[in-house]
Amino acid sequence: MTISEITTGNHHPNTGGTPSIDTSDSPQLAPPAGHYSHIATHRGVAHISGQLPVAPDGSLLAGEPFEVQARQVLSNLDACLATAGTSHDKLISVTVHVTDIGDWPAFDHVYKEWLGATRPARAVAGATELHYGSAVEVYAVAALD
């Protein structure tokens, strides 16, 4: 299964009342299927929309094992950070949603491998359900400097 509404990833400068806020989509990922951008930046900070286990071609990985989903989510996060001009060593905070809190140790293991010595602030929240039947979603905030 793939995300059905695919558009070209683009940079969307804000033309409204706050010109210092820019939004963009990572060209390395499937475009958002809803009315949002992958990335919003303002005053040296990048806010990365919640990333789900969706492959760059739009394939949904919700039926895959938890660790596969977690690695895809973190790979998507890396793509967004790169598009914003930053990387995971500049993360300020990370919020993780999991549908089974029992998967938390597995996520923490994959997350630790991905981050290495970097230790941003972090929160985990249990969720009854995530979009597309996903088991994990991650939202992040990173410095641009």
Coordinates of N, CA and C in Angstrom, one line a residue:
M1 N 0.8 -1.2 0.0 CA 0.0 0.0 0.0 C 0.9 1.2 0.0
T2 N 0.5 2.3 -0.7 CA 1.2 3.5 -0.7 C 0.3 4.7 -0.4
I3 N 0.9 5.8 0.0 CA 0.1 7.0 0.3 C -0.4 7.5 -1.1
S4 N -1.7 7.7 -1.2 CA -2.4 7.9 -2.5 C -2.2 9.4 -3.0
E5 N -2.1 10.3 -2.1 CA -1.9 11.7 -2.6 C -0.4 12.1 -2.5
I6 N 0.2 11.9 -3.7 CA 1.6 12.3 -3.7 C 1.8 13.5 -4.6
T7 N 2.5 14.5 -4.0 CA 2.9 15.7 -4.7 C 4.4 15.8 -4.7
T8 N 4.9 16.7 -5.4 CA 6.4 17.0 -5.4 C 6.8 17.7 -4.1
G9 N 7.8 17.2 -3.4 CA 8.3 17.9 -2.2 C 8.9 19.2 -2.6
N10 N 8.5 20.3 -1.9 CA 8.9 21.6 -2.2 C 9.2 22.4 -0.9
H11 N 9.8 23.6 -1.2 CA 10.0 24.6 -0.1 C 8.8 25.6 -0.2
H12 N 8.2 25.9 0.9 CA 7.0 26.8 0.9 C 7.3 28.0 1.8
P13 N 7.9 29.0 1.2 CA 8.1 30.2 2.1 C 6.8 30.8 2.5
N14 N 6.7 31.2 3.7 CA 5.5 31.8 4.2 C 5.3 33.1 3.6
T15 N 4.1 33.3 3.0 CA 3.9 34.6 2.4 C 2.8 35.4 3.2
G16 N 2.5 34.9 4.4 CA 1.6 35.5 5.3 C 2.2 36.6 6.1
G17 N 1.7 36.8 7.3 CA 2.1 37.8 8.2 C 3.4 37.6 8.9
T18 N 4.0 36.4 8.9 CA 5.2 36.1 9.6 C 6.3 35.5 8.6
P19 N 7.0 36.4 7.9 CA 7.9 35.9 6.9 C 9.1 35.2 7.4
S20 N 9.3 35.2 8.7 CA 10.5 34.4 9.3 C 10.2 33.0 9.5
I21 N 8.9 32.5 9.2 CA 8.6 31.1 9.3 C 8.6 30.5 7.9
D22 N 9.4 29.5 7.7 CA 9.4 28.8 6.4 C 9.0 27.3 6.6
T23 N 8.3 26.8 5.6 CA 8.0 25.4 5.7 C 8.6 24.7 4.4
S24 N 8.9 23.4 4.6 CA 9.4 22.7 3.4 C 9.1 21.2 3.6
D25 N 9.2 20.5 2.5 CA 9.1 19.0 2.5 C 10.4 18.5 2.0
S26 N 10.8 17.3 2.6 CA 12.0 16.7 2.2 C 11.8 16.0 0.9
P27 N 12.7 16.3 -0.1 CA 12.6 15.6 -1.4 C 13.0 14.2 -1.3
Q28 N 13.5 13.7 -0.2 CA 13.9 12.3 0.0 C 12.8 11.5 0.4
L29 N 11.6 12.1 0.8 CA 10.5 11.4 1.3 C 9.3 11.5 0.5
A30 N 8.3 10.6 0.7 CA 7.0 10.8 0.1 C 6.4 12.1 0.6
P31 N 5.8 12.9 -0.3 CA 5.2 14.2 0.2 C 4.1 13.9 1.2
P32 N 3.8 14.9 2.1 CA 2.8 14.8 3.1 C 1.4 14.4 2.4
A33 N 0.7 13.6 3.0 CA -0.6 13.2 2.4 C -1.7 14.1 3.0
G34 N -1.4 15.0 3.9 CA -2.4 15.9 4.4 C -1.9 17.4 4.3
H35 N -2.6 18.2 5.0 CA -2.3 19.7 4.9 C -1.3 20.1 6.0
Y36 N -0.1 19.7 5.8 CA 1.0 20.1 6.7 C 2.3 20.0 5.9
S37 N 3.4 20.4 6.5 CA 4.8 20.3 5.9 C 5.6 19.4 6.7
H38 N 6.6 18.8 6.1 CA 7.5 18.0 6.9 C 8.3 18.8 7.9
I39 N 8.6 20.1 7.5 CA 9.5 20.9 8.4 C 9.0 22.3 8.4
A40 N 9.0 22.9 9.6 CA 8.8 24.3 9.8 C 10.0 24.9 10.5
T41 N 10.6 26.0 10.0 CA 11.7 26.6 10.7 C 11.4 28.0 11.1
H42 N 11.9 28.4 12.2 CA 11.7 29.8 12.7 C 12.8 30.1 13.8
R43 N 13.5 31.2 13.6 CA 14.5 31.7 14.5 C 15.5 30.7 14.9
G44 N 16.1 30.0 13.9 CA 17.2 29.0 14.2 C 16.7 27.7 14.7
V45 N 15.4 27.4 14.7 CA 14.9 26.1 15.2 C 14.1 25.4 14.1
A46 N 14.3 24.1 13.9 CA 13.5 23.3 13.0 C 12.5 22.4 13.8
H47 N 11.3 22.5 13.4 CA 10.3 21.6 14.0 C 9.9 20.6 12.9
I48 N 10.1 19.3 13.2 CA 9.9 18.2 12.3 C 8.6 17.6 12.6
S49 N 7.7 17.6 11.6 CA 6.4 16.9 11.8 C 6.6 15.5 12.2
G50 N 5.5 14.9 12.9 CA 5.6 13.5 13.3 C 5.9 12.6 12.1
Q51 N 6.9 11.8 12.2 CA 7.3 10.9 11.2 C 6.8 9.5 11.5
L52 N 6.2 8.9 10.5 CA 5.6 7.6 10.6 C 6.4 6.6 9.8
P53 N 6.2 5.3 9.9 CA 7.0 4.4 9.1 C 6.4 4.3 7.7
V54 N 6.8 5.3 6.9 CA 6.4 5.3 5.5 C 7.7 5.4 4.7
A55 N 7.9 4.5 3.8 CA 9.2 4.4 3.0 C 9.2 5.6 2.1
P56 N 10.4 6.0 1.6 CA 10.5 7.2 0.7 C 9.6 7.1 -0.6
D57 N 9.2 5.9 -1.0 CA 8.4 5.7 -2.2 C 6.9 5.8 -1.8
G58 N 6.6 6.0 -0.5 CA 5.2 6.1 -0.1 C 4.7 4.8 0.5
S59 N 5.4 3.7 0.4 CA 5.0 2.4 1.0 C 4.8 2.5 2.5
L60 N 3.6 2.0 2.9 CA 3.3 2.0 4.3 C 3.9 0.7 5.0
L61 N 4.7 0.9 6.1 CA 5.4 -0.2 6.7 C 4.7 -0.6 8.0
A62 N 3.4 -0.3 8.2 CA 2.7 -0.6 9.5 C 2.7 -2.1 9.7
G63 N 2.7 -2.9 8.7 CA 2.6 -4.4 8.9 C 4.0 -5.0 9.2
E64 N 5.0 -4.2 9.2 CA 6.4 -4.7 9.4 C 6.7 -4.8 10.9
P65 N 7.7 -5.6 11.3 CA 8.0 -5.7 12.7 C 8.4 -4.3 13.3
F66 N 8.2 -4.2 14.6 CA 8.3 -2.9 15.3 C 9.7 -2.2 15.0
E67 N 10.8 -3.0 15.0 CA 12.1 -2.4 14.8 C 12.3 -1.9 13.4
V68 N 11.7 -2.5 12.4 CA 11.7 -2.0 11.0 C 11.0 -0.7 11.0
Q69 N 9.8 -0.6 11.6 CA 9.1 0.6 11.6 C 9.9 1.7 12.3
A70 N 10.5 1.4 13.5 CA 11.3 2.4 14.2 C 12.5 2.9 13.4
R71 N 13.2 2.0 12.7 CA 14.3 2.4 11.9 C 13.9 3.3 10.7
Q72 N 12.7 3.0 10.1 CA 12.2 3.9 9.0 C 11.8 5.3 9.5
V73 N 11.2 5.3 10.7 CA 10.8 6.6 11.3 C 12.1 7.4 11.5
L74 N 13.1 6.9 12.1 CA 14.3 7.6 12.3 C 15.1 8.0 11.0
S75 N 15.0 7.1 10.0 CA 15.6 7.5 8.7 C 14.8 8.7 8.1
N76 N 13.5 8.7 8.3 CA 12.7 9.8 7.8 C 13.0 11.1 8.5
L77 N 13.2 10.9 9.8 CA 13.6 12.1 10.6 C 15.0 12.6 10.1
D78 N 15.9 11.7 9.9 CA 17.2 12.2 9.3 C 17.1 12.9 8.0
A79 N 16.2 12.4 7.1 CA 16.0 13.1 5.8 C 15.4 14.5 6.0
C80 N 14.5 14.7 7.0 CA 13.9 16.0 7.3 C 15.0 16.9 7.9
L81 N 15.8 16.4 8.8 CA 16.8 17.2 9.4 C 17.8 17.7 8.3
A82 N 18.2 16.8 7.4 CA 19.1 17.1 6.4 C 18.5 18.2 5.5
T83 N 17.3 18.1 5.1 CA 16.6 19.1 4.3 C 16.6 20.5 5.0
A84 N 16.4 20.4 6.3 CA 16.4 21.7 7.1 C 17.9 22.2 7.3
G85 N 18.9 21.5 6.9 CA 20.3 21.9 7.1 C 20.8 21.6 8.5
T86 N 20.3 20.6 9.1 CA 20.8 20.2 10.4 C 21.0 18.7 10.5
S87 N 21.2 18.2 11.7 CA 21.4 16.7 11.8 C 20.9 16.3 13.2
H88 N 20.9 15.0 13.4 CA 20.4 14.5 14.7 C 21.3 14.9 15.9
D89 N 22.5 15.3 15.7 CA 23.4 15.7 16.8 C 23.0 17.1 17.3
K90 N 22.0 17.8 16.6 CA 21.5 19.1 16.9 C 20.1 19.0 17.5
L91 N 19.6 17.8 17.8 CA 18.3 17.7 18.3 C 18.2 18.3 19.7
I92 N 17.1 19.0 19.9 CA 16.8 19.6 21.2 C 15.9 18.7 22.0
S93 N 14.8 18.3 21.3 CA 13.8 17.4 22.0 C 13.2 16.5 21.0
V94 N 12.8 15.3 21.5 CA 12.1 14.3 20.7 C 10.9 13.8 21.5
T95 N 9.8 13.7 20.8 CA 8.6 13.1 21.4 C 8.2 11.9 20.6
V96 N 8.1 10.8 21.3 CA 7.8 9.5 20.7 C 6.4 9.0 21.1
H97 N 5.6 8.5 20.1 CA 4.3 7.9 20.4 C 4.4 6.5 20.0
V98 N 4.0 5.6 20.9 CA 4.0 4.1 20.6 C 2.6 3.6 20.9
T99 N 2.2 2.6 20.2 CA 0.9 2.0 20.4 C 0.9 0.9 21.5
D100 N 2.1 0.4 21.7 CA 2.3 -0.6 22.8 C 3.5 -0.2 23.6
I101 N 3.3 0.2 24.8 CA 4.4 0.7 25.7 C 5.4 -0.5 25.9
G102 N 5.0 -1.7 25.7 CA 5.9 -2.8 25.7 C 7.0 -2.8 24.7
D103 N 6.8 -2.0 23.6 CA 7.8 -1.8 22.5 C 8.8 -0.7 22.9
W104 N 8.6 -0.1 24.0 CA 9.5 1.0 24.4 C 11.0 0.6 24.5
P105 N 11.3 -0.6 25.1 CA 12.7 -1.0 25.2 C 13.3 -1.2 23.8
A106 N 12.6 -1.8 22.9 CA 13.0 -2.0 21.5 C 13.3 -0.6 20.8
F107 N 12.4 0.3 21.0 CA 12.6 1.6 20.5 C 13.8 2.3 21.1
D108 N 14.0 2.2 22.4 CA 15.1 2.8 23.0 C 16.4 2.3 22.5
H109 N 16.5 1.0 22.2 CA 17.7 0.3 21.7 C 18.0 0.9 20.3
V110 N 17.0 0.9 19.4 CA 17.2 1.4 18.0 C 17.6 2.9 18.1
Y111 N 16.9 3.7 19.0 CA 17.2 5.1 19.1 C 18.6 5.4 19.6
K112 N 19.1 4.6 20.6 CA 20.4 4.7 21.1 C 21.5 4.5 20.0
E113 N 21.2 3.4 19.2 CA 22.2 3.1 18.1 C 22.2 4.3 17.1
W114 N 21.1 4.9 16.9 CA 20.9 6.0 15.9 C 21.6 7.2 16.4
L115 N 21.4 7.6 17.7 CA 21.9 8.8 18.2 C 23.4 8.8 18.7
G116 N 23.8 7.6 19.1 CA 25.2 7.5 19.7 C 25.2 8.3 21.0
A117 N 26.2 9.2 21.1 CA 26.4 10.0 22.4 C 25.4 11.1 22.5
T118 N 24.7 11.5 21.5 CA 23.7 12.6 21.6 C 22.6 12.2 22.4
R119 N 22.2 13.1 23.4 CA 21.1 12.8 24.3 C 20.1 14.0 24.4
P120 N 19.3 14.2 23.4 CA 18.3 15.4 23.6 C 17.2 15.0 24.6
A121 N 16.5 16.1 25.0 CA 15.4 15.8 25.9 C 14.4 14.9 25.1
R122 N 13.6 14.1 25.9 CA 12.8 13.1 25.2 C 11.6 12.9 26.1
A123 N 10.5 12.6 25.4 CA 9.2 12.1 26.0 C 8.7 11.0 25.3
V124 N 8.0 10.1 26.0 CA 7.3 9.0 25.3 C 5.9 9.0 25.8
A125 N 5.0 8.8 24.8 CA 3.6 8.7 25.1 C 2.9 7.5 24.5
G126 N 2.1 6.8 25.3 CA 1.4 5.7 24.7 C 0.2 6.3 23.9
A127 N -0.1 5.6 22.8 CA -1.2 6.1 22.0 C -2.0 4.8 21.7
T128 N -3.3 5.0 21.7 CA -4.2 3.9 21.4 C -4.1 3.5 19.9
E129 N -3.9 4.5 19.1 CA -3.9 4.3 17.6 C -3.1 5.4 16.9
L130 N -2.3 5.0 15.9 CA -1.6 6.0 15.1 C -2.0 5.8 13.6
H131 N -1.8 6.9 12.9 CA -2.2 6.9 11.5 C -1.7 5.7 10.7
Y132 N -2.5 5.2 9.8 CA -2.1 4.0 8.9 C -1.9 2.7 9.7
G133 N -2.3 2.7 11.0 CA -2.0 1.5 11.8 C -0.6 1.4 12.2
S134 N 0.2 2.5 12.2 CA 1.6 2.5 12.6 C 1.7 2.2 14.0
A135 N 2.9 1.6 14.4 CA 3.2 1.3 15.8 C 4.0 2.4 16.5
V136 N 4.6 3.4 15.7 CA 5.4 4.4 16.3 C 5.4 5.7 15.4
E137 N 5.5 6.8 16.1 CA 5.6 8.1 15.4 C 6.5 9.0 16.2
V138 N 7.3 9.8 15.6 CA 8.3 10.6 16.2 C 8.2 12.0 15.7
Y139 N 8.1 13.0 16.6 CA 8.2 14.4 16.4 C 9.5 14.9 17.0
A140 N 10.1 15.9 16.3 CA 11.4 16.4 16.9 C 11.6 17.9 16.7
V141 N 12.4 18.5 17.5 CA 12.8 19.9 17.4 C 14.4 19.9 17.4
A142 N 14.9 20.7 16.5 CA 16.4 20.7 16.3 C 16.9 22.1 16.1
A143 N 18.1 22.4 16.6 CA 18.7 23.7 16.3 C 19.3 23.7 14.9
L144 N 19.3 24.9 14.3 CA 19.8 25.0 12.9 C 21.2 25.5 12.9
D145 N 21.7 26.0 14.0 CA 23.1 26.5 14.0 C 24.1 25.6 14.6

